[in-house]
Each structure stands twice: as C-alpha cells, then as structure tokens.
Steps between C-alpha positions, in 0.01 A plus 500: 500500500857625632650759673772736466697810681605843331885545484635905535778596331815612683629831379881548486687813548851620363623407892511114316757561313700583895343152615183718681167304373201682586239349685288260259123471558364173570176340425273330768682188571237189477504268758387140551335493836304760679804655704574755239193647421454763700820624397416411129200735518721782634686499268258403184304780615818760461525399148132505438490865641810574262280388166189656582317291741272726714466506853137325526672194318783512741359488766228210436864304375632559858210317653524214347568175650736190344247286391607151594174341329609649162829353481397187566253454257754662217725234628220205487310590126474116411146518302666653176751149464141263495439357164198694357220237563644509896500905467136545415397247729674676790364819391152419432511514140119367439336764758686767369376395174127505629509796649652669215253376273229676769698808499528513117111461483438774829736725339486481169476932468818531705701227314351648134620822569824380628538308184369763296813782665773231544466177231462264778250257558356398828652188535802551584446798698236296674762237550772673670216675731411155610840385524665809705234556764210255459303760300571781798465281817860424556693845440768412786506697838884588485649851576582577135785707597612309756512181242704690268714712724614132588528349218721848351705468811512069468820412256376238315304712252560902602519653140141389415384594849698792532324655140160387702556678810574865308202428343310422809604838656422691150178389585463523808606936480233476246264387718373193283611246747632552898693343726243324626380343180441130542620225230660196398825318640717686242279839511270423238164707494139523385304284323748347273812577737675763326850534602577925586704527140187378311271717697697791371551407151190307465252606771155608408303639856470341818623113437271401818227521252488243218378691249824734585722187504314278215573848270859520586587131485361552154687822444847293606445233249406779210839643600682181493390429095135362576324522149140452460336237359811304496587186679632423880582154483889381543582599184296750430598900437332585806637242740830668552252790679441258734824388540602867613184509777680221682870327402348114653444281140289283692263822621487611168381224337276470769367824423447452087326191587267591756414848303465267221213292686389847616466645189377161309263400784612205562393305788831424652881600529658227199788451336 
C-alpha cells in the first residue's frame, strides 16, 4: 500500500508578464506527526468539496481521528520479509488449509457457482479468506476512515492513500460504507479486506457477507486475467492474478500453495 496527495494547478493571468502571480492553489500538505492533521483535513476537505465530494462524506472525514495504531503497524510490516516456510508457519498455514478443505466440502454450491460466473476455483479464494481474516473472525476493529484519512494525510505513502480516501468518501455519499465502518490497520474491509478502490471497481453487495466478498474477490482476479481451468502456480498464467490481489511474493506464493492443498485435498500446507 502507499499514499499520495492531489496537487491543483495554479492559474496565471496576463498581470505575470508585470511580475503579479496570481494566487496558486495548494494541495493538503502531508505531515509526519499528528500536529497537522486537523489542519490537513481542513483543507483536504476544501478540495474534496471542489471535485464532487458531498457533504455526508465531509463531514464523517472531519471526525476522524489520527490513528496512531495505523501508522505504526505500516511502519512495523515484518511478516512479508520471512522466508516462505517461516511465513506459513506464522500465519497458520496448516489450519487454514483444514478449514478450507471444510469450507470447500460445506460450500461446495456457493464455490460452484462462483466458479461457474468467474473461472476461479475455491482454493484460492478459500485461501486468501483464511489468510485475511481467519475465515471472518478477525475483520479488524479500526475506524476505516480514520485509518485512511491518516495514512492520505501521513507522507510516506499519500498518492496511494490519497486515491483510497476519494474512494472512501465516494462511498461513503453512496451510502455503501459510513464513517463509522470498522476495518483493518490500513482500512481494509469485509471478508477478504477490500481496500475502498476495489470495492468500487470490484465490489459485488455487502462485503460483511462472504458470499458478497468470496464473489468479488473472484470478480477481482477475473478482472486481473484469471482464466479458467488454467494454472495458479508461480509460473502459471493465472499466478500473476494473484500477484495483483496483494504485491508481498512471499503472500502470494503462500496463497497458490495453500489453494493448491485446498483444492487438491491435501492434508497439510507443503512445499
């Protein structure tokens, strides 16, 4: 993930020519620490209100907080530097596994017809349910807007976060999330922890549900080239999908391998 600001254009007059500059517009200036935020917001908000950004979304921005837990876990992602072996240990590789090879088996209608619309089998769906929240159980109790507001304002990664947050407030006048919506450190949602740009382009229903999120994590990796019946596998055509769900090499191997236990049914997470 990263984060970004928007940059307005400054408009000169004839008066330059006489040494007169008009006034230049100037983007939200990111900050470092939580002493310019409220000031951020201020302004952010101006320019929101100036491309579109309706007053519902505005206001739910204005009430957010700087979120001092997200930045420090965007500053401390160690996990995705393990070797794989140490990476699906850490993240419970072998229960995931097993309880995607349950889930497979409980669900086999849903994952059929999701297969049948999209090309994709369940295992790797399966696998990055298990992996992002635990199979629902662990879908982060973060203000989402809050969490990106922050990380939009932060300057270490604002043009990412910055393309988030307008997409965050989109939805937010659409009344598909609010600003009370709870997520992830980085304002991940649902299920599968779809970031507010994928819930727009990619988005299929309430992501809360799984059957919403397991069909739109499926839709996403149609979109990104996924061709059925063809392999996942480092190597494989439909590998690079998974590369664009997540940029960490060691998650997505991770992710072809245990969807490849998933889909195999094979007893345990293996290289």
């Amino acid at each position: 993930m990263i984060r970004g600001r928007t940059v307005a254009g400054a408009a000169f007059g004839a008066m330059v020519l006489l040494g007169c500059l008009a006034p230049a517009a100037h983007a939200a200036q990111c900050g470092s620490s939580p002493a310019g935020f409220e000031a951020w917001k201020r302004e952010f908000s101006a320019e929101a209100q100036g491309k579109g950004i309706g007053q519902t979304a505005i206001s739910a921005l204005m009430q957010t907080n700087y979120a001092s837990a997200t930045i420090a876990a965007d500053r401390g992602q160690r996990s995705f530097s393990l070797s794989l072996d140490q990476f699906l240990a850490k993240r419970g590789a072998t229960t995931i596994v097993a309880k995607g090879r349950q889930l497979k088996n409980s669900q086999a209608a849903l994952f059929a017809s999701i297969q049948q619309r999209y090309g994709v089998p369940p295992g790797p769906l399966i696998a990055i349910w298990g992996m992002e929240t635990g199979f629902g159980s662990q879908r982060g109790n973060q203000n989402m807007l809050s969490s990106i507001a922050t990380l939009a304002y932060d300057c270490r990664r604002p043009e990412f976060f910055t393309d988030q947050l307008y997409a965050a407030l989109k939805l937010i006048d659409r009344g598909t999330l609010s600003g009370a919506t709870r997520g992830s450190m980085h304002g991940e949602v649902g299920q599968t922890q779809f970031m507010p740009k994928n819930i727009l382009a990619y988005g299929t229903g309430n992501l809360e549900v799984a059957a919403n999120a397991l069909n739109s994590t499926a839709n996403f990796l149609k979109a990104h080239g996924w061709r059925a019946g063809a392999g996942y596998q480092p190597g494989e055509p439909n590998f690079a999908a998974i590369e664009a769900w997540n940029a960490a090499g060691v998650y997505q191997k991770a992710i072809a391998l245990m969807g490849r236990q998933i889909d195999e049914g094979g007893a345990a997470a293996s290289r």
